[in-house]
Amino acid sequence: MSAEENDQPLRRSGSSLNFKKLVPKLLRSGSMKNLFKPKKHRTPAEVVRQTRELLLYLDSGADAGRFKRDPLIREQKGILYGVEDSEPVAKACAQLTQEFFSDDTLRLLISCLPKLNFETRKDAAQIVANLQRQQVQLRLIASDYLEANLHLIDQLITRYEDSAIALHFGAILRECIRHQVVARYALKSQHVKKFFDYMQLPTFDVASDVAATFKELMTRHKSTVAEFLAANYGWFFADFNSKLLISSIYITRRYAVKLLGDILLDRSNTGVMINYVSSKDNMRVLMNLRRESHKSIQVDAYRVFKLLVCNQNKPPDIINILCANKSKLFRFLDAFNIEKEDELFEADKAQVMKEIEEFQSTPAACSGLLFKPIVV
């Protein structure tokens, strides 16, 4: 055995002695204590309070450029939606909801949302959407909070004017409209008229989002919508026809005619439907839509047109128009088909044609041809 090999055990022994001396020092050091010290667990209420402090800081005019995807916002999302395979805990969700609406957190979040980066804005929108459905002691406290702070709805609607943040605010607005008190306020406000302009915005994604929100507003709370339409029939459908149904933008016409059918076919709006299909001006709009080159618009316009034909209380001028255009309507309907064979559709169309065949002119003066000859 060489001398060098004889020295190795001594060297190892010396290293062991040094390590034994070092361990107590490490254990006494603060860094080693922190390594073994369990991380403090934040309660849902604490997460919200700390988030509120951050939002207050941003709302005061602080530069948000240094903030990345905020961990507090992400932690709230994890509590409400669950993390990976774990399901959300009802008690934790209730605690978070209670704290969120106990102070000014929603207003701060709406105010600061444009200052956050894209991923954090998306997380924040999902949090607010989820909170609208959370019950605390069988109460939707989000509804109570919004009823006391309805001015926030004005801010949400007008945010559609900024395409960079429109989709996030649109997602929040749709969830808030789940509450009837919010829908009633939005319909009674002057902001409801803005939807007719927002649906024609040049950005496709934003215009589509506006259409989704407008549909939610006009179809979710049936009694509220029926009350609104009865009181605002004149200007509402005048704008609906002139700004949406005859818009130069295809997607606007597409969404509008589909929404019109949804509104008029709802039983809650029977009185409104009868008024609409009894109008000669509305009939002209519908017939022009029936001549659309886009099949989807044709099909949805047909849904409304057949209401007009089957109306048992048609005014004389509408009957005369239909009589004067019988042959053109027959040629048009005979060639009108949907992409897939549908026996129910064919039976329905046959009934419409039968109704037209039975029309008889009234003594009132005939109003003449409704539209130019249709090429089929």
C-alpha positions as a Python dict, from the first residue, in 0.01 Angstrom:
ca = {
    (1, 'M'): (0, 0, 0),
    (2, 'S'): (137, 336, -100),
    (3, 'A'): (179, 627, 136),
    (4, 'E'): (-82, 818, -58),
    (5, 'E'): (-335, 540, -4),
    (6, 'N'): (-250, 534, 367),
    (7, 'D'): (-334, 906, 390),
    (8, 'Q'): (-688, 873, 239),
    (9, 'P'): (-865, 745, 555),
    (10, 'L'): (-715, 1029, 750),
    (11, 'R'): (-836, 1281, 495),
    (12, 'R'): (-1187, 1132, 499),
    (13, 'S'): (-1183, 1136, 876),
    (14, 'G'): (-1085, 1502, 875),
    (15, 'S'): (-1366, 1585, 631),
    (16, 'S'): (-1617, 1403, 850),
    (17, 'L'): (-1502, 1600, 1151),
    (18, 'N'): (-1537, 1926, 963),
    (19, 'F'): (-1888, 1834, 841),
    (20, 'K'): (-1995, 1747, 1196),
    (21, 'K'): (-1881, 2089, 1310),
    (22, 'L'): (-2058, 2257, 1019),
    (23, 'V'): (-2403, 2097, 1067),
    (24, 'P'): (-2479, 2265, 1404),
    (25, 'K'): (-2384, 2601, 1254),
    (26, 'L'): (-2620, 2544, 960),
    (27, 'L'): (-2902, 2436, 1188),
    (28, 'R'): (-2850, 2751, 1397),
    (29, 'S'): (-2856, 2972, 1085),
    (30, 'G'): (-3178, 3146, 978),
    (31, 'S'): (-3162, 3010, 624),
    (32, 'M'): (-3161, 2649, 739),
    (33, 'K'): (-3444, 2713, 982),
    (34, 'N'): (-3654, 2860, 699),
    (35, 'L'): (-3580, 2553, 487),
    (36, 'F'): (-3753, 2322, 735),
    (37, 'K'): (-4012, 2572, 853),
    (38, 'P'): (-4353, 2500, 693),
    (39, 'K'): (-4484, 2769, 459),
    (40, 'K'): (-4756, 2981, 614),
    (41, 'H'): (-5097, 2898, 465),
    (42, 'R'): (-5310, 3194, 364),
    (43, 'T'): (-5682, 3172, 423),
    (44, 'P'): (-5916, 3267, 135),
    (45, 'A'): (-6004, 3589, 317),
    (46, 'E'): (-5635, 3679, 352),
    (47, 'V'): (-5578, 3616, -19),
    (48, 'V'): (-5858, 3859, -106),
    (49, 'R'): (-5735, 4122, 142),
    (50, 'Q'): (-5382, 4107, 2),
    (51, 'T'): (-5522, 4127, -351),
    (52, 'R'): (-5717, 4434, -249),
    (53, 'E'): (-5399, 4596, -120),
    (54, 'L'): (-5229, 4529, -453),
    (55, 'L'): (-5524, 4675, -644),
    (56, 'L'): (-5527, 4985, -422),
    (57, 'Y'): (-5160, 5029, -503),
    (58, 'L'): (-5228, 5003, -875),
    (59, 'D'): (-5536, 5225, -852),
    (60, 'S'): (-5327, 5498, -690),
    (61, 'G'): (-5137, 5538, -1016),
    (62, 'A'): (-4848, 5296, -959),
    (63, 'D'): (-4665, 5158, -1261),
    (64, 'A'): (-4800, 4810, -1336),
    (65, 'G'): (-4524, 4730, -1581),
    (66, 'R'): (-4324, 4525, -1333),
    (67, 'F'): (-4615, 4299, -1242),
    (68, 'K'): (-4619, 3961, -1410),
    (69, 'R'): (-4903, 3712, -1376),
    (70, 'D'): (-5009, 3799, -1024),
    (71, 'P'): (-4989, 3500, -784),
    (72, 'L'): (-5270, 3636, -565),
    (73, 'I'): (-5513, 3648, -856),
    (74, 'R'): (-5400, 3302, -961),
    (75, 'E'): (-5447, 3173, -606),
    (76, 'Q'): (-5805, 3301, -597),
    (77, 'K'): (-5874, 3125, -926),
    (78, 'G'): (-5730, 2803, -779),
    (79, 'I'): (-5963, 2827, -478),
    (80, 'L'): (-6272, 2882, -694),
    (81, 'Y'): (-6198, 2638, -974),
    (82, 'G'): (-5970, 2385, -805),
    (83, 'V'): (-5608, 2308, -887),
    (84, 'E'): (-5518, 2028, -1127),
    (85, 'D'): (-5722, 1724, -1015),
    (86, 'S'): (-5849, 1872, -688),
    (87, 'E'): (-6205, 1999, -671),
    (88, 'P'): (-6284, 2339, -514),
    (89, 'V'): (-6381, 2334, -145),
    (90, 'A'): (-6723, 2484, -83),
    (91, 'K'): (-6627, 2640, 251),
    (92, 'A'): (-6319, 2808, 104),
    (93, 'C'): (-6523, 2939, -190),
    (94, 'A'): (-6780, 3085, 47),
    (95, 'Q'): (-6511, 3255, 256),
    (96, 'L'): (-6349, 3404, -52),
    (97, 'T'): (-6685, 3525, -187),
    (98, 'Q'): (-6782, 3681, 144),
    (99, 'E'): (-6456, 3874, 168),
    (100, 'F'): (-6456, 3976, -198),
    (101, 'F'): (-6794, 4149, -175),
    (102, 'S'): (-6749, 4284, 178),
    (103, 'D'): (-6541, 4574, 52),
    (104, 'D'): (-6457, 4753, -272),
    (105, 'T'): (-6268, 4469, -440),
    (106, 'L'): (-6487, 4438, -750),
    (107, 'R'): (-6474, 4811, -821),
    (108, 'L'): (-6097, 4807, -781),
    (109, 'L'): (-6063, 4507, -1008),
    (110, 'I'): (-6274, 4671, -1279),
    (111, 'S'): (-6071, 4990, -1248),
    (112, 'C'): (-5734, 4814, -1256),
    (113, 'L'): (-5807, 4545, -1513),
    (114, 'P'): (-5660, 4744, -1805),
    (115, 'K'): (-5333, 4780, -1609),
    (116, 'L'): (-5285, 4404, -1569),
    (117, 'N'): (-5117, 4183, -1824),
    (118, 'F'): (-5324, 3963, -2054),
    (119, 'E'): (-5303, 3639, -1853),
    (120, 'T'): (-5390, 3813, -1526),
    (121, 'R'): (-5684, 3991, -1692),
    (122, 'K'): (-5808, 3655, -1814),
    (123, 'D'): (-5776, 3504, -1466),
    (124, 'A'): (-5951, 3803, -1310),
    (125, 'A'): (-6242, 3781, -1555),
    (126, 'Q'): (-6284, 3411, -1473),
    (127, 'I'): (-6282, 3488, -1101),
    (128, 'V'): (-6553, 3753, -1130),
    (129, 'A'): (-6759, 3522, -1353),
    (130, 'N'): (-6738, 3241, -1097),
    (131, 'L'): (-6826, 3469, -806),
    (132, 'Q'): (-7159, 3562, -966),
    (133, 'R'): (-7275, 3204, -903),
    (134, 'Q'): (-7130, 3148, -556),
    (135, 'Q'): (-7385, 3124, -277),
    (136, 'V'): (-7315, 3221, 83),
    (137, 'Q'): (-7579, 3087, 319),
    (138, 'L'): (-7807, 3024, 21),
    (139, 'R'): (-7777, 3386, -100),
    (140, 'L'): (-7616, 3520, -415),
    (141, 'I'): (-7437, 3805, -245),
    (142, 'A'): (-7294, 3917, -579),
    (143, 'S'): (-7647, 4024, -673),
    (144, 'D'): (-7684, 4223, -351),
    (145, 'Y'): (-7351, 4394, -407),
    (146, 'L'): (-7429, 4486, -768),
    (147, 'E'): (-7773, 4618, -675),
    (148, 'A'): (-7598, 4865, -445),
    (149, 'N'): (-7332, 4949, -707),
    (150, 'L'): (-7517, 4953, -1038),
    (151, 'H'): (-7293, 5229, -1171),
    (152, 'L'): (-7032, 4958, -1230),
    (153, 'I'): (-7253, 4819, -1510),
    (154, 'D'): (-7216, 5148, -1697),
    (155, 'Q'): (-6839, 5105, -1686),
    (156, 'L'): (-6858, 4745, -1807),
    (157, 'I'): (-7078, 4830, -2106),
    (158, 'T'): (-6870, 5124, -2226),
    (159, 'R'): (-6548, 4921, -2209),
    (160, 'Y'): (-6652, 4766, -2542),
    (161, 'E'): (-6510, 5083, -2695),
    (162, 'D'): (-6156, 4964, -2621),
    (163, 'S'): (-6085, 4656, -2833),
    (164, 'A'): (-5773, 4566, -2628),
    (165, 'I'): (-5979, 4490, -2316),
    (166, 'A'): (-6330, 4449, -2458),
    (167, 'L'): (-6341, 4070, -2442),
    (168, 'H'): (-6245, 4053, -2074),
    (169, 'F'): (-6502, 4313, -1974),
    (170, 'G'): (-6761, 4147, -2198),
    (171, 'A'): (-6713, 3816, -2018),
    (172, 'I'): (-6765, 3990, -1683),
    (173, 'L'): (-7070, 4180, -1806),
    (174, 'R'): (-7244, 3867, -1934),
    (175, 'E'): (-7207, 3698, -1597),
    (176, 'C'): (-7337, 4006, -1415),
    (177, 'I'): (-7645, 4002, -1641),
    (178, 'R'): (-7730, 3666, -1484),
    (179, 'H'): (-7878, 3879, -1203),
    (180, 'Q'): (-8219, 4018, -1292),
    (181, 'V'): (-8154, 4344, -1110),
    (182, 'V'): (-7856, 4405, -1337),
    (183, 'A'): (-8044, 4318, -1657),
    (184, 'R'): (-8330, 4549, -1560),
    (185, 'Y'): (-8087, 4833, -1493),
    (186, 'A'): (-7901, 4780, -1822),
    (187, 'L'): (-8225, 4777, -2022),
    (188, 'K'): (-8352, 5095, -1859),
    (189, 'S'): (-8023, 5282, -1899),
    (190, 'Q'): (-7932, 5484, -2206),
    (191, 'H'): (-7639, 5248, -2255),
    (192, 'V'): (-7867, 4982, -2401),
    (193, 'K'): (-7872, 5182, -2725),
    (194, 'K'): (-7496, 5147, -2751),
    (195, 'F'): (-7531, 4778, -2831),
    (196, 'F'): (-7672, 4866, -3175),
    (197, 'D'): (-7347, 5047, -3254),
    (198, 'Y'): (-7111, 4807, -3075),
    (199, 'M'): (-7246, 4512, -3279),
    (200, 'Q'): (-7112, 4686, -3588),
    (201, 'L'): (-6759, 4739, -3459),
    (202, 'P'): (-6498, 4643, -3721),
    (203, 'T'): (-6318, 4391, -3499),
    (204, 'F'): (-6486, 4054, -3555),
    (205, 'D'): (-6409, 3911, -3209),
    (206, 'V'): (-6543, 4219, -3032),
    (207, 'A'): (-6858, 4241, -3246),
    (208, 'S'): (-6926, 3872, -3181),
    (209, 'D'): (-6876, 3921, -2807),
    (210, 'V'): (-7118, 4216, -2809),
    (211, 'A'): (-7374, 4001, -2990),
    (212, 'A'): (-7338, 3729, -2726),
    (213, 'T'): (-7388, 3981, -2447),
    (214, 'F'): (-7686, 4146, -2620),
    (215, 'K'): (-7848, 3806, -2664),
    (216, 'E'): (-7800, 3733, -2293),
    (217, 'L'): (-7955, 4068, -2208),
    (218, 'M'): (-8256, 4017, -2439),
    (219, 'T'): (-8337, 3653, -2360),
    (220, 'R'): (-8237, 3551, -2007),
    (221, 'H'): (-8492, 3731, -1787),
    (222, 'K'): (-8813, 3686, -1979),
    (223, 'S'): (-9051, 3895, -1771),
    (224, 'T'): (-8805, 4185, -1757),
    (225, 'V'): (-8746, 4169, -2134),
    (226, 'A'): (-9121, 4153, -2210),
    (227, 'E'): (-9178, 4458, -1991),
    (228, 'F'): (-8895, 4646, -2162),
    (229, 'L'): (-9011, 4563, -2516),
    (230, 'A'): (-9371, 4659, -2442),
    (231, 'A'): (-9258, 4998, -2313),
    (232, 'N'): (-8993, 5061, -2580),
    (233, 'Y'): (-9134, 4885, -2885),
    (234, 'G'): (-9119, 5184, -3120),
    (235, 'W'): (-8757, 5296, -3098),
    (236, 'F'): (-8619, 4949, -3022),
    (237, 'F'): (-8741, 4777, -3337),
    (238, 'A'): (-8685, 5087, -3549),
    (239, 'D'): (-8317, 5075, -3449),
    (240, 'F'): (-8311, 4695, -3469),
    (241, 'N'): (-8428, 4707, -3830),
    (242, 'S'): (-8228, 5005, -3951),
    (243, 'K'): (-7900, 4941, -3769),
    (244, 'L'): (-7884, 4563, -3745),
    (245, 'L'): (-8109, 4380, -3989),
    (246, 'I'): (-8009, 4595, -4286),
    (247, 'S'): (-7652, 4653, -4175),
    (248, 'S'): (-7385, 4638, -4444),
    (249, 'I'): (-7188, 4398, -4223),
    (250, 'Y'): (-7276, 4032, -4280),
    (251, 'I'): (-7199, 3910, -3928),
    (252, 'T'): (-7418, 4185, -3781),
    (253, 'R'): (-7714, 4081, -3997),
    (254, 'R'): (-7643, 3716, -3914),
    (255, 'Y'): (-7654, 3766, -3538),
    (256, 'A'): (-7945, 4011, -3555),
    (257, 'V'): (-8187, 3794, -3753),
    (258, 'K'): (-8110, 3497, -3527),
    (259, 'L'): (-8175, 3710, -3218),
    (260, 'L'): (-8496, 3849, -3368),
    (261, 'G'): (-8630, 3497, -3406),
    (262, 'D'): (-8530, 3409, -3048),
    (263, 'I'): (-8713, 3718, -2918),
    (264, 'L'): (-9033, 3681, -3121),
    (265, 'L'): (-9065, 3306, -3074),
    (266, 'D'): (-9050, 3336, -2695),
    (267, 'R'): (-9398, 3296, -2547),
    (268, 'S'): (-9335, 3580, -2305),
    (269, 'N'): (-9318, 3817, -2603),
    (270, 'T'): (-9637, 3707, -2782),
    (271, 'G'): (-9785, 4057, -2781),
    (272, 'V'): (-9464, 4205, -2918),
    (273, 'M'): (-9447, 3934, -3185),
    (274, 'I'): (-9801, 4010, -3307),
    (275, 'N'): (-9717, 4380, -3332),
    (276, 'Y'): (-9397, 4309, -3523),
    (277, 'V'): (-9544, 4073, -3781),
    (278, 'S'): (-9841, 4306, -3835),
    (279, 'S'): (-9616, 4579, -3972),
    (280, 'K'): (-9579, 4628, -4347),
    (281, 'D'): (-9237, 4789, -4297),
    (282, 'N'): (-9116, 4490, -4096),
    (283, 'M'): (-9247, 4261, -4367),
    (284, 'R'): (-9035, 4437, -4627),
    (285, 'V'): (-8725, 4396, -4413),
    (286, 'L'): (-8795, 4024, -4368),
    (287, 'M'): (-8852, 3966, -4737),
    (288, 'N'): (-8526, 4138, -4822),
    (289, 'L'): (-8350, 3909, -4576),
    (290, 'R'): (-8513, 3610, -4743),
    (291, 'R'): (-8332, 3710, -5063),
    (292, 'E'): (-7992, 3700, -4890),
    (293, 'S'): (-7723, 3496, -5059),
    (294, 'H'): (-7616, 3352, -4722),
    (295, 'K'): (-7817, 3042, -4640),
    (296, 'S'): (-7792, 3088, -4262),
    (297, 'I'): (-7961, 3429, -4282),
    (298, 'Q'): (-8227, 3291, -4517),
    (299, 'V'): (-8313, 3013, -4273),
    (300, 'D'): (-8339, 3244, -3971),
    (301, 'A'): (-8540, 3501, -4167),
    (302, 'Y'): (-8779, 3222, -4267),
    (303, 'R'): (-8839, 3145, -3898),
    (304, 'V'): (-8977, 3497, -3855),
    (305, 'F'): (-9149, 3519, -4196),
    (306, 'K'): (-9364, 3215, -4125),
    (307, 'L'): (-9491, 3389, -3810),
    (308, 'L'): (-9612, 3669, -4034),
    (309, 'V'): (-9782, 3428, -4276),
    (310, 'C'): (-9949, 3226, -4000),
    (311, 'N'): (-10069, 3532, -3808),
    (312, 'Q'): (-10448, 3499, -3799),
    (313, 'N'): (-10493, 3874, -3753),
    (314, 'K'): (-10300, 4004, -4051),
    (315, 'P'): (-10385, 4362, -4148),
    (316, 'P'): (-10548, 4405, -4491),
    (317, 'D'): (-10243, 4574, -4645),
    (318, 'I'): (-10021, 4276, -4560),
    (319, 'I'): (-10276, 4030, -4698),
    (320, 'N'): (-10293, 4230, -5020),
    (321, 'I'): (-9915, 4237, -5052),
    (322, 'L'): (-9897, 3861, -5007),
    (323, 'C'): (-10177, 3809, -5259),
    (324, 'A'): (-10006, 4031, -5515),
    (325, 'N'): (-9685, 3832, -5476),
    (326, 'K'): (-9824, 3479, -5454),
    (327, 'S'): (-9650, 3341, -5761),
    (328, 'K'): (-9313, 3489, -5664),
    (329, 'L'): (-9344, 3357, -5311),
    (330, 'F'): (-9433, 3009, -5437),
    (331, 'R'): (-9132, 2999, -5668),
    (332, 'F'): (-8908, 3122, -5393),
    (333, 'L'): (-9034, 2880, -5128),
    (334, 'D'): (-9038, 2588, -5368),
    (335, 'A'): (-8666, 2636, -5435),
    (336, 'F'): (-8585, 2711, -5069),
    (337, 'N'): (-8426, 2415, -4891),
    (338, 'I'): (-8190, 2356, -4605),
    (339, 'E'): (-7865, 2165, -4653),
    (340, 'K'): (-7985, 1841, -4493),
    (341, 'E'): (-8311, 1669, -4573),
    (342, 'D'): (-8559, 1740, -4298),
    (343, 'E'): (-8914, 1606, -4312),
    (344, 'L'): (-9031, 1845, -4042),
    (345, 'F'): (-8894, 2142, -4234),
    (346, 'E'): (-9063, 2029, -4556),
    (347, 'A'): (-9395, 1981, -4377),
    (348, 'D'): (-9361, 2322, -4217),
    (349, 'K'): (-9286, 2485, -4555),
    (350, 'A'): (-9583, 2309, -4713),
    (351, 'Q'): (-9807, 2455, -4443),
    (352, 'V'): (-9674, 2805, -4509),
    (353, 'M'): (-9740, 2765, -4882),
    (354, 'K'): (-10091, 2640, -4807),
    (355, 'E'): (-10157, 2949, -4596),
    (356, 'I'): (-10040, 3173, -4880),
    (357, 'E'): (-10259, 2985, -5132),
    (358, 'E'): (-10569, 3051, -4921),
    (359, 'F'): (-10515, 3427, -4899),
    (360, 'Q'): (-10790, 3637, -5052),
    (361, 'S'): (-10754, 4005, -5134),
    (362, 'T'): (-10955, 4247, -4922),
    (363, 'P'): (-11153, 4544, -5051),
    (364, 'A'): (-10875, 4773, -4935),
    (365, 'A'): (-10648, 4904, -5207),
    (366, 'C'): (-10372, 4665, -5300),
    (367, 'S'): (-10032, 4790, -5191),
    (368, 'G'): (-9859, 4657, -5500),
    (369, 'L'): (-9554, 4441, -5534),
    (370, 'L'): (-9348, 4399, -5222),
    (371, 'F'): (-9010, 4336, -5383),
    (372, 'K'): (-8838, 4305, -5715),
    (373, 'P'): (-8866, 3977, -5908),
    (374, 'I'): (-8666, 3699, -5743),
    (375, 'V'): (-8442, 3486, -5957),
    (376, 'V'): (-8459, 3121, -5849),
}
